XYZ file of C-alpha atoms in Angstrom:
563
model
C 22.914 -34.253 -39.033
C 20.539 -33.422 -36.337
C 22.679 -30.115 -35.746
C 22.580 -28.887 -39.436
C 18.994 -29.634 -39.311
C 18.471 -27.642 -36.458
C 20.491 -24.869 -37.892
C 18.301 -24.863 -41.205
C 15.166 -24.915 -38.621
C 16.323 -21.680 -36.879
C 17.303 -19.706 -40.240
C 14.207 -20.367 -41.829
C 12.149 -19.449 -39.465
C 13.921 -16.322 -39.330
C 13.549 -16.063 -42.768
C 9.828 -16.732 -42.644
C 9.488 -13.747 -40.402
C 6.737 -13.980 -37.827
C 7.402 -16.904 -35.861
C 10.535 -16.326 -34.818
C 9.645 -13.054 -34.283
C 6.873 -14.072 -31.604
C 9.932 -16.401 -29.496
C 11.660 -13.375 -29.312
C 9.152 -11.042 -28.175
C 8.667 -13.863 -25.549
C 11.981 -13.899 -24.375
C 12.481 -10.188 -24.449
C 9.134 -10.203 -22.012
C 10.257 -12.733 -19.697
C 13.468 -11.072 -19.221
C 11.685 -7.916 -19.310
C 9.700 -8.817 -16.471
C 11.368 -9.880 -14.653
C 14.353 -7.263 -14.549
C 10.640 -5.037 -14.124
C 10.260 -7.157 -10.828
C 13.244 -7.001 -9.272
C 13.842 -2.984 -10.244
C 10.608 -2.189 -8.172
C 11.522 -4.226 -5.541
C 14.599 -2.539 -5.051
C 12.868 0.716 -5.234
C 10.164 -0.454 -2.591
C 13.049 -1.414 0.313
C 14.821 2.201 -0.967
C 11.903 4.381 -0.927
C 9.302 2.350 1.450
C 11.187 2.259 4.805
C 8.228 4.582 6.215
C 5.825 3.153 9.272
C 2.995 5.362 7.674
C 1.839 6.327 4.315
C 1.285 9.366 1.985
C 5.158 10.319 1.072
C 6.716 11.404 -1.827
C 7.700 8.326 -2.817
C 4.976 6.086 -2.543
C 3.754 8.008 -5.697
C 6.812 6.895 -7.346
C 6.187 3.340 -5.869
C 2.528 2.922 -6.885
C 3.403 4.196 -10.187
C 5.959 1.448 -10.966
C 3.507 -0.668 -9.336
C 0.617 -0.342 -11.275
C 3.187 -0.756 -14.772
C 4.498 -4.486 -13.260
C 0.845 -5.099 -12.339
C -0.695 -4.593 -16.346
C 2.434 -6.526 -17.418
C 2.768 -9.473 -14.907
C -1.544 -9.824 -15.370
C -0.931 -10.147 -19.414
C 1.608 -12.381 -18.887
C -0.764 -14.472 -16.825
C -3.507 -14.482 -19.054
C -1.754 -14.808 -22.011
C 0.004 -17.872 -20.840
C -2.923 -19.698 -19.492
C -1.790 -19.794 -16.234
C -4.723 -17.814 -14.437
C -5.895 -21.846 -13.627
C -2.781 -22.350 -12.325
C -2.346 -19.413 -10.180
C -6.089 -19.186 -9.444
C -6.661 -19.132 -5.477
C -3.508 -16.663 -5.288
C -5.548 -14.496 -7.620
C -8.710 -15.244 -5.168
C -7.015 -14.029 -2.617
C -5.224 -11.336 -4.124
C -9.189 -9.833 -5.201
C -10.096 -10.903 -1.794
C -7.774 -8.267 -0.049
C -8.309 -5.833 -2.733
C -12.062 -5.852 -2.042
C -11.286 -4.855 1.690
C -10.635 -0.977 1.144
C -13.161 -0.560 -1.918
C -16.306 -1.458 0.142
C -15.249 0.506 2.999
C -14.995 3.264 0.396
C -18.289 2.707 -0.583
C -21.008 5.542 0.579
C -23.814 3.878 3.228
C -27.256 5.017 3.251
C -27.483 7.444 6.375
C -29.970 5.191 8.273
C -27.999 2.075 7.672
C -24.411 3.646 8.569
C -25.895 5.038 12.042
C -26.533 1.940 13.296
C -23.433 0.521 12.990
C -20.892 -0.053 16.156
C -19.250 3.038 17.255
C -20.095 5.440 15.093
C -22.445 7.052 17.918
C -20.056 10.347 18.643
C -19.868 11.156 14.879
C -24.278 10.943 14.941
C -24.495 12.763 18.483
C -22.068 15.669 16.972
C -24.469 16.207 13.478
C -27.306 16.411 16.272
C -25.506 19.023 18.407
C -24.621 21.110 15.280
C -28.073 20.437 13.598
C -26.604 20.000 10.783
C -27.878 16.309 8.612
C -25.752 13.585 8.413
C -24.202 12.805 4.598
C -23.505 9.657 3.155
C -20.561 8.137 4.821
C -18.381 5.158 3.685
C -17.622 2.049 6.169
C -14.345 3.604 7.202
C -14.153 6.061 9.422
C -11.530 7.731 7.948
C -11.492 7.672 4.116
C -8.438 9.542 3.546
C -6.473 6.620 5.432
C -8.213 4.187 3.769
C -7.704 5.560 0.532
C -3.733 5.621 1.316
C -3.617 2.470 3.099
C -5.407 0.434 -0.139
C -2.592 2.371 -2.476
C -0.452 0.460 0.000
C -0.866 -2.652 -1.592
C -0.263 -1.996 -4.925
C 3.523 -2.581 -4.570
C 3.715 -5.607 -2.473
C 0.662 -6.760 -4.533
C 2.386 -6.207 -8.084
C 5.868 -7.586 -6.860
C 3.943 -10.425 -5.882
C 2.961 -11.354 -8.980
C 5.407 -10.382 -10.811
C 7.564 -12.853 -9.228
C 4.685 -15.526 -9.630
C 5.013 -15.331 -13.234
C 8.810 -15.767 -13.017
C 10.279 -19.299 -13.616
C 12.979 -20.640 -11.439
C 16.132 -19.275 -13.064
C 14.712 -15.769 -13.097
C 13.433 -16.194 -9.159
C 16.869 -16.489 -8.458
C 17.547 -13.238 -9.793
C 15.008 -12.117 -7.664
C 16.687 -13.268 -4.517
C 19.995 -11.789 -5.746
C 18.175 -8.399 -5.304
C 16.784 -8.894 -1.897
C 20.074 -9.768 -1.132
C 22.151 -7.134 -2.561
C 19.412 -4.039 -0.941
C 20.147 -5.814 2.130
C 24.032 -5.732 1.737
C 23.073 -1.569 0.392
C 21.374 -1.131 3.396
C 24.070 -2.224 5.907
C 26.925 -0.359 3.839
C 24.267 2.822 4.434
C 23.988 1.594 8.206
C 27.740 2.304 8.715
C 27.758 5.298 7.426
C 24.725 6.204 9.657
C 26.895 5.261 12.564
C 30.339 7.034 11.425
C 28.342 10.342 10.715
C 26.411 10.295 14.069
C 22.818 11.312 14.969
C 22.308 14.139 13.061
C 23.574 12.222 9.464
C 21.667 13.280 6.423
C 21.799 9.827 5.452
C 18.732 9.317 7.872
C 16.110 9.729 5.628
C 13.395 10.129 8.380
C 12.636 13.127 10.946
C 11.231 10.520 13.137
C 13.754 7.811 13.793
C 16.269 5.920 16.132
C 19.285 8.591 16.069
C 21.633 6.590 18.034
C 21.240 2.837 16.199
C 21.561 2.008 12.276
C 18.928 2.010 10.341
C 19.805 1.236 6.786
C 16.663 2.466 4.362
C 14.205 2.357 7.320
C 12.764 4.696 10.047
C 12.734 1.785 12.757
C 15.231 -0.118 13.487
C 13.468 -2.952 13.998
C 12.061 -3.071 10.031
C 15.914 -2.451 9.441
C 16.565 -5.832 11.007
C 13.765 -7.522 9.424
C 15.464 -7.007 6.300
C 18.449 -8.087 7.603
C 16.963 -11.733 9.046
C 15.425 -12.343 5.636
C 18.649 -11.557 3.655
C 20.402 -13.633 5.711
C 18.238 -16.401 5.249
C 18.631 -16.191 1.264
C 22.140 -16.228 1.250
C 22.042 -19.296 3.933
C 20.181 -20.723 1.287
C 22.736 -19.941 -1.748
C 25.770 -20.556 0.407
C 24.639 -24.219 0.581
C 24.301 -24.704 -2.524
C 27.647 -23.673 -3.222
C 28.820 -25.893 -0.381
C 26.510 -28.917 -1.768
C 28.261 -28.438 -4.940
C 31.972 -28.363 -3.719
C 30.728 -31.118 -1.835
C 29.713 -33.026 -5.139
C 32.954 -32.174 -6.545
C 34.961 -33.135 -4.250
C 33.643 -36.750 -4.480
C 34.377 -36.680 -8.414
C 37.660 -35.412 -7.602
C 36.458 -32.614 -10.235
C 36.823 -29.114 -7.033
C 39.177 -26.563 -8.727
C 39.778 -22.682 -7.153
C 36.669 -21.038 -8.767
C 34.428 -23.050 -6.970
C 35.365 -21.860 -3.898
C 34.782 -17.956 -4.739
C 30.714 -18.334 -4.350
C 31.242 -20.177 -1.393
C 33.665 -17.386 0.290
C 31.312 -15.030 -1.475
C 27.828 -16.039 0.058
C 29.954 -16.694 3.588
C 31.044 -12.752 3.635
C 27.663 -11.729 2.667
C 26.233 -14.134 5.819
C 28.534 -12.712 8.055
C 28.248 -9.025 7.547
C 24.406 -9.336 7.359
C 24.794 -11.007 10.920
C 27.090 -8.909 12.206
C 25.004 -5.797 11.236
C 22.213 -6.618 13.857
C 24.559 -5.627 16.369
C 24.269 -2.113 14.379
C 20.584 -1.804 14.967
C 20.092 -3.704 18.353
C 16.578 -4.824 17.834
C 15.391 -7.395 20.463
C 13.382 -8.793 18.253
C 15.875 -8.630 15.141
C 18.356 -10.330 17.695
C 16.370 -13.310 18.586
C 14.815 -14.104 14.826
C 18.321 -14.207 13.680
C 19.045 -16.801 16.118
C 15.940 -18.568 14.509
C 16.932 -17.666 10.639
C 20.695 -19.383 11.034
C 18.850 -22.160 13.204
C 16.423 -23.087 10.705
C 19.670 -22.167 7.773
C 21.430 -25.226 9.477
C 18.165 -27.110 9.071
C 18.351 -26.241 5.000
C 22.044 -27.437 4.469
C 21.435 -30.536 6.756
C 18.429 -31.869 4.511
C 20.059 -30.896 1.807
C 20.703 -34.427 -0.614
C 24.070 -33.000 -2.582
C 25.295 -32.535 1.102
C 23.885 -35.323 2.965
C 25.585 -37.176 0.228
C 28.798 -35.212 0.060
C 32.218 -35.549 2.796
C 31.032 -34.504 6.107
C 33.456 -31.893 6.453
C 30.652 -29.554 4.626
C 28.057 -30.967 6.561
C 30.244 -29.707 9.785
C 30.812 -26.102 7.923
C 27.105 -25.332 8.076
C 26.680 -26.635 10.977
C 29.616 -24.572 12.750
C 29.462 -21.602 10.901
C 25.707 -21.064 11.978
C 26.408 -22.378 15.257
C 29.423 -19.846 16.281
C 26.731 -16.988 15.009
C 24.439 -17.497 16.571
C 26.449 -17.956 20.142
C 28.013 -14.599 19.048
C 24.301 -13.230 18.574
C 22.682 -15.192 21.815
C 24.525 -13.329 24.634
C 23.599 -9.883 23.246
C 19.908 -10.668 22.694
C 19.286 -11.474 26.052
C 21.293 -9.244 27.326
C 18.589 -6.457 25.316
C 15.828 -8.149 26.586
C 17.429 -8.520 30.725
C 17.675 -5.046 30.093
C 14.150 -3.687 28.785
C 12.286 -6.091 31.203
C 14.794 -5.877 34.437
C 12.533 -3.838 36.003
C 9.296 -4.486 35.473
C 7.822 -7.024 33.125
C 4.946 -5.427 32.438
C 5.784 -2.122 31.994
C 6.506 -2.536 28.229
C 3.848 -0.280 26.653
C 3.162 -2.675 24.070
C 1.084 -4.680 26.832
C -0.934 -1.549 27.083
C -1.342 -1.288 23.293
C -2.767 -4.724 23.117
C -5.348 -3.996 25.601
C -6.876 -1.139 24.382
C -6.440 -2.046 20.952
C -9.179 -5.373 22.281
C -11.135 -2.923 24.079
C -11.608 -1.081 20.857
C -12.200 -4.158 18.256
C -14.750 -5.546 20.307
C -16.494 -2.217 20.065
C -16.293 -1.513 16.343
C -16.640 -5.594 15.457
C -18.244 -6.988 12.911
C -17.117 -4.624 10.369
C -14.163 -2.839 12.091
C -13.275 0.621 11.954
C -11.439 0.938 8.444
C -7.991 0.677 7.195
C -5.714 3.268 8.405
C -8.100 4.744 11.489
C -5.938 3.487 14.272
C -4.397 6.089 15.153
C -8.060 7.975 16.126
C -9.951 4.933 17.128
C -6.998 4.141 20.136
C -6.920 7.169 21.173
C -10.858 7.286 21.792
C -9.464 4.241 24.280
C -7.138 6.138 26.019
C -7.002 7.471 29.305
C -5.650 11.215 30.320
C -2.803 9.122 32.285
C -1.821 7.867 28.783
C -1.167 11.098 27.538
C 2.558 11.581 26.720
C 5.467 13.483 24.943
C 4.640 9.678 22.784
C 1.853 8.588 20.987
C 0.613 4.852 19.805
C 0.989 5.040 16.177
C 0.398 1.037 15.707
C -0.523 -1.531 18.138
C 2.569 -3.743 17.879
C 0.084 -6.689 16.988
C -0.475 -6.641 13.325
C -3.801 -9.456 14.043
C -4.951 -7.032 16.723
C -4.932 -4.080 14.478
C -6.083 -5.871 11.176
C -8.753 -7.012 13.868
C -9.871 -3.776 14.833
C -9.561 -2.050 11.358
C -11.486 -4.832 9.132
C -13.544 -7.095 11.524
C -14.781 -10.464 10.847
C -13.198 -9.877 6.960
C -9.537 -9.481 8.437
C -10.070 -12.496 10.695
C -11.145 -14.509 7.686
C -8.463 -13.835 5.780
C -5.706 -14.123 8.209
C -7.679 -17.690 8.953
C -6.921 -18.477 5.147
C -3.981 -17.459 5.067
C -2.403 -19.202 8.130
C -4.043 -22.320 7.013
C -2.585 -22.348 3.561
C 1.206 -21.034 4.614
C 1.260 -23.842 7.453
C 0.529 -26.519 5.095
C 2.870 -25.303 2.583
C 5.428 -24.791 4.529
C 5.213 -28.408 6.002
C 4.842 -30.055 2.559
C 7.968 -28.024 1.711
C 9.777 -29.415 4.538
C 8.652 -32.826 4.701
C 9.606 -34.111 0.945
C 10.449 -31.021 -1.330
C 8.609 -31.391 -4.876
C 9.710 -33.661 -7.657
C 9.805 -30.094 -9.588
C 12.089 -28.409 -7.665
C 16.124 -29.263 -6.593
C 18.988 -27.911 -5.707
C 18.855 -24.408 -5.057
C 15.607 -23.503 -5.806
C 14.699 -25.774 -3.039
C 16.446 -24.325 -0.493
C 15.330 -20.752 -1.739
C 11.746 -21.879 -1.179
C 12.346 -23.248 2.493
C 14.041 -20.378 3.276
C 11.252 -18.146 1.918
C 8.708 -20.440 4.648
C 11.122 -19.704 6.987
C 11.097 -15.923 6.438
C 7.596 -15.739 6.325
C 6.856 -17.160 9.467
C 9.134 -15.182 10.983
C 7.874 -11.715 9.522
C 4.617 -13.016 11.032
C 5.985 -13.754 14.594
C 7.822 -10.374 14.849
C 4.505 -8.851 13.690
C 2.695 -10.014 16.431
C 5.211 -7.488 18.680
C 5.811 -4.972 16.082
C 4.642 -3.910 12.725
C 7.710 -4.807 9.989
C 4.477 -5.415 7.625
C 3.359 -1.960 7.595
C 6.086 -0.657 5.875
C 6.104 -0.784 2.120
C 9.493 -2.328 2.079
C 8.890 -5.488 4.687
C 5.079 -5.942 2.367
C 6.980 -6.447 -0.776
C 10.630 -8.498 0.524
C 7.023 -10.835 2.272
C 5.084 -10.516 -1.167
C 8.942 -12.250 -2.684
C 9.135 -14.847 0.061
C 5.188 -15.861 -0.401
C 5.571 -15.954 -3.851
C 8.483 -17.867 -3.816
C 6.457 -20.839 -2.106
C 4.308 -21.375 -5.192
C 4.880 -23.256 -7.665
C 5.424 -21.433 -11.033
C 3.732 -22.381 -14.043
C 6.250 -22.200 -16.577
C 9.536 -24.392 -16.206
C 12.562 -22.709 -17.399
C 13.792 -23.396 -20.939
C 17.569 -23.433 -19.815
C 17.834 -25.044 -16.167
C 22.063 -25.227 -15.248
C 22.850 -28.525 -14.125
C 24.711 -27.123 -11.090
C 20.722 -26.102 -9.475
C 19.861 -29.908 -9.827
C 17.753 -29.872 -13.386
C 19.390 -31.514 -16.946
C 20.188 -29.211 -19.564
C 18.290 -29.354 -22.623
C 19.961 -30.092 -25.890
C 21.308 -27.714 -27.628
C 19.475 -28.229 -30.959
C 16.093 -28.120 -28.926
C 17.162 -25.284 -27.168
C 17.752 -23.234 -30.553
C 16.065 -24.854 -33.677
C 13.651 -26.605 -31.867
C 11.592 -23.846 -29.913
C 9.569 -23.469 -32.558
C 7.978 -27.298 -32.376
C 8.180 -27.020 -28.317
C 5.689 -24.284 -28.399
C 3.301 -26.092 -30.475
C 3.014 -28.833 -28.762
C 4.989 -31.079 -31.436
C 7.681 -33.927 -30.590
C 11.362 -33.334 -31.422
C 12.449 -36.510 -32.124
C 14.833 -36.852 -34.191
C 13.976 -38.873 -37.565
C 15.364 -41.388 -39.005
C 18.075 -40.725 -42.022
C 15.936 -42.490 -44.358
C 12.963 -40.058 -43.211
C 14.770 -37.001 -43.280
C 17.564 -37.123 -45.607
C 16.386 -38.414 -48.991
C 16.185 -35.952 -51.660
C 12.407 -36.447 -52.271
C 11.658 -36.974 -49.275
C 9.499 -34.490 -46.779
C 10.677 -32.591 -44.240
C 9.274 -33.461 -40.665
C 6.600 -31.919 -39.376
C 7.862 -29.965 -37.028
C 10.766 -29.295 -38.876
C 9.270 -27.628 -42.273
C 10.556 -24.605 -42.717
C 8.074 -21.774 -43.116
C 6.643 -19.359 -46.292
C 9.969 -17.820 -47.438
C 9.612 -13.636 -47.639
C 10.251 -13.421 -51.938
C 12.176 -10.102 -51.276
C 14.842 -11.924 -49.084
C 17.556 -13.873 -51.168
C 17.774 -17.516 -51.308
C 19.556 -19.363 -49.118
C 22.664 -20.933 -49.779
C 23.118 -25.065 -49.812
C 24.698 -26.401 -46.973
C 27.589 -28.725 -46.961
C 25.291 -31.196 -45.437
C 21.645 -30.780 -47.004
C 19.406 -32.962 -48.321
C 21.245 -33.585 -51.685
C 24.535 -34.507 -50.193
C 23.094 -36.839 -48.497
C 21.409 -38.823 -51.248
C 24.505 -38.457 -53.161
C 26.031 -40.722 -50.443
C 23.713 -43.594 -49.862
C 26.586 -45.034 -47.928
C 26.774 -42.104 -45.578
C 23.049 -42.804 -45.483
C 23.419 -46.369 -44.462
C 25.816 -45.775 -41.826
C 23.798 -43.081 -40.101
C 21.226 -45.561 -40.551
């Protein structure tokens, strides 16, 4: 009964027109954005492997960007979830703010009495010429290009906020699959030598892989945090063999994700010995250490036969020996000769010297490269030059001042808290997969953040937006999915709510099912949330069912017995 019922629900409202026209206008947009979200994100890791702005594609980039930004912001509003997602949206405006007021003219008297803008005044007075009205920054162009920056990482961000679980893990599948892209385009890097066309940089490591990028390092960034997603799917297709096996239930195909997600681990590994980043080397060891940590707090496998508990364990653990050796072998080899000779030390002292000098307000987004060299000494002066400091908080420092070193205080705050409530006892909301994606995500994270702190993976457009997907994966999302697979830990709906009940869902209205007497009697009204709606008079009736209202009361004793 409750079938037929639903099946009269579902053509009606089709008949009636608009309301069924709305739930598929909604699913069309939530598939919509989501295929939106992951399609820019792909294009950000192919097109934004540069360390500085202002090419080609970035237009492409921030054009896309700005598209998933109007949609993913209507989505929010029109869902009601701007209370739900309000301090990321806080802190979204917060860094947005940063490169408009530096944009913003200064009255001449009040910008000549800021920190280190003396040479610029002393020049005007040797040429006699008055000073205009200059912005904050020091070098507006940068600025300009550096707030464009954000529009990708910023839009990807919350385009994967809006996203509910099912559709996150699309998401991931993307990450995933440029990373796999970008190793296949790493061998062919190697087999065609140093002068392959396939590099898509002038300035770039010639002799290592390098996948999308034009530093190897950012190259194994991507690879860490890839390889930390598929730890994270590759135990869930080991808790659920697991699970299986103790209902005696395991056939063949269940073992085709797990050798799946295992080949995509191990190439992903085994390309870091393509790019032979230090740091890429050692995070790796850190991303499979904390991937054993995943599959051992894992319930379905905690729960499961051992033997899967030992796979993680010794998969990650033979990795990472293979990986071990080599690192430190790299880093034996940089430092054998002089510990401090790395020219990163250097970087981070000048690049002090220099934010002390410009603090409060800093120097402005993008003026770096000008401000350091201000700092330098004519011994410095090389075939090289320092185009970032290799400390992302020493360069935010000098470019933004005491606003940088708020935010960054925010945001370490919030991402150490989360991460530790993720890790201590998971959410009520969240099982199974989804789980493990968002541990991993804490995981990546923090590790984007420690390699920052000797590089600059976060200046690239690519390593912003895979970060903007592992941040956004740590919230919460506002809207549960309507069809959760049992195999990711959540109960699937029935079927009759899924189809003829949307309608009543998204009103607010109970679907329980009535009573026969209620429901079935020939006089009787229809539920509330069942009534059909306003037939369109140009449309031709429908046809009885075999099991509508009449049947029934022709068959009181069918009546009964439901009854």
């Amino acid at each position: 009964m409750i079938s037929n019922a639903a099946i009269f629900g579902s053509i009606s409202s089709l008949v009636g027109g608009s309301p069924r026209r709305v739930a598929w206008r909604e699913i069309v947009s939530e598939h919509g954005l989501a295929r939106l979200t992951g399609g820019v994100l792909a294009a950000s890791i192919a097109l934004g492997g540069a360390t500085r702005s202002g090419y080609p594609g970035d237009a492409l980039l921030q054009f896309l960007a700005i598209i998933l930004l109007i949609v993913a912001l209507r989505d929010i509003v029109i869902s009601g979830s701007v209370r739900h997602f309000k301090w990321p949206l806080i802190f979204l405006g917060s860094l947005a703010l940063v490169p408009i007021v530096q944009l913003l003219p200064l009255p001449v008297d009040l910008w000549s009495r800021l920190p280190g803008r003396e040479i610029i005044s002393q020049t005007y007075t040797l040429i006699d010429q008055p000073r205009p009205a200059f912005p904050l920054t020091l070098t507006p162009s940068a600025t300009y290009l550096s707030g464009l920056a954000l529009l990708p990482p910023a839009a990807v961000f919350l385009g994967t906020l809006t996203l509910g679980y099912a559709h996150r893990r699309s998401v991931s599948f993307v990450l995933i699959a440029m990373g796999i892209a970008s190793v296949l385009l790493g061998l062919l890097q190697l087999a065609q030598g140093p002068n392959s066309a396939l590099r898509f940089y002038e300035i770039t490591n010639k002799t290592e892989a390098v996948g999308f990028f034009a530093n190897r390092n950012h190259f194994a960034a991507l690879l860490y945090v890839a390889t930390l997603f598929v730890a994270a799917h590759l135990i869930d297709a080991i808790g659920i063999m697991g699970q299986s096996k103790l209902r005696h239930r395991a056939d063949a195909n269940m073992a085709v994700p797990l050798l799946t997600w295992l080949t995509a681990l191990l190439m992903l590994t085994a390309a870091q010995l393509m790019a032979r980043s230090r740091a890429g080397l050692v995070l790796t060891d850190l991303a499979l250490a904390a991937a054993i940590a995943i599959g051992m707090t894992d319930r379905r496998i905690a729960t499961s036969n051992p033997g899967f508990g030992r796979l993680i364990v010794g998969t990650a653990a033979g990795i990472i020996l293979l990986l071990l050796p080599l690192a430190l072998y790299r880093i034996l080899d940089r430092f054998g000769a002089d510990p401090f000779a790395d020219a990163r030390i250097a970087f981070a002292r000048k690049t002090i010297s220099a934010a002390l000098a410009y603090m409060p307000f800093g120097s402005g987004l993008g003026s770096f490269v000008p401000v350091y060299q201000l700092y330098e000494q004519t011994s410095d002066v090389g075939l090289t030059y320092a185009n970032h400091a290799h400390n992302d908080v020493l360069e935010v420092w000098l470019e933004t001042g005491i606003f940088g070193i708020a935010l960054m205080g925010v945001f370490g705050v919030w991402i150490v808290r989360r991460t530790a409530s993720l890790w201590k006892e998971g959410s009520a909301a969240i099982h199974g997969v989804d789980l493990g994606l968002a541990r991993a995500a804490s995981v990546a994270a923090l590790l984007l953040l420690a390699h920052s702190s000797v590089d600059y993976p976060l200046r690239t457009t690519a390593m912003m937006t895979v970060a903007a997907v592992a941040l956004a994966f740590l919230i919460k999302p506002a809207k549960s999915d309507a069809r959760q697979s049992p195999r990711h830990g959540m109960r699937r709906r029935p079927r009759q709510l899924q189809d003829g009940g949307n309608e009543g869902l998204r009103h607010g209205r109970s679907m329980q099912s009535p009573s026969a007497r209620e429901a079935w009697v020939a006089q009787g009204d229809w539920p509330e949330a069942w009534r059909p709606m306003a037939a369109d008079p140009t449309r031709p009736p429908i046809p009885a069912q075999p099991d509508d209202a009449a049947t029934f009361a022709e068959h009181p004793e069918r009546d009964s017995a439901a009854g």
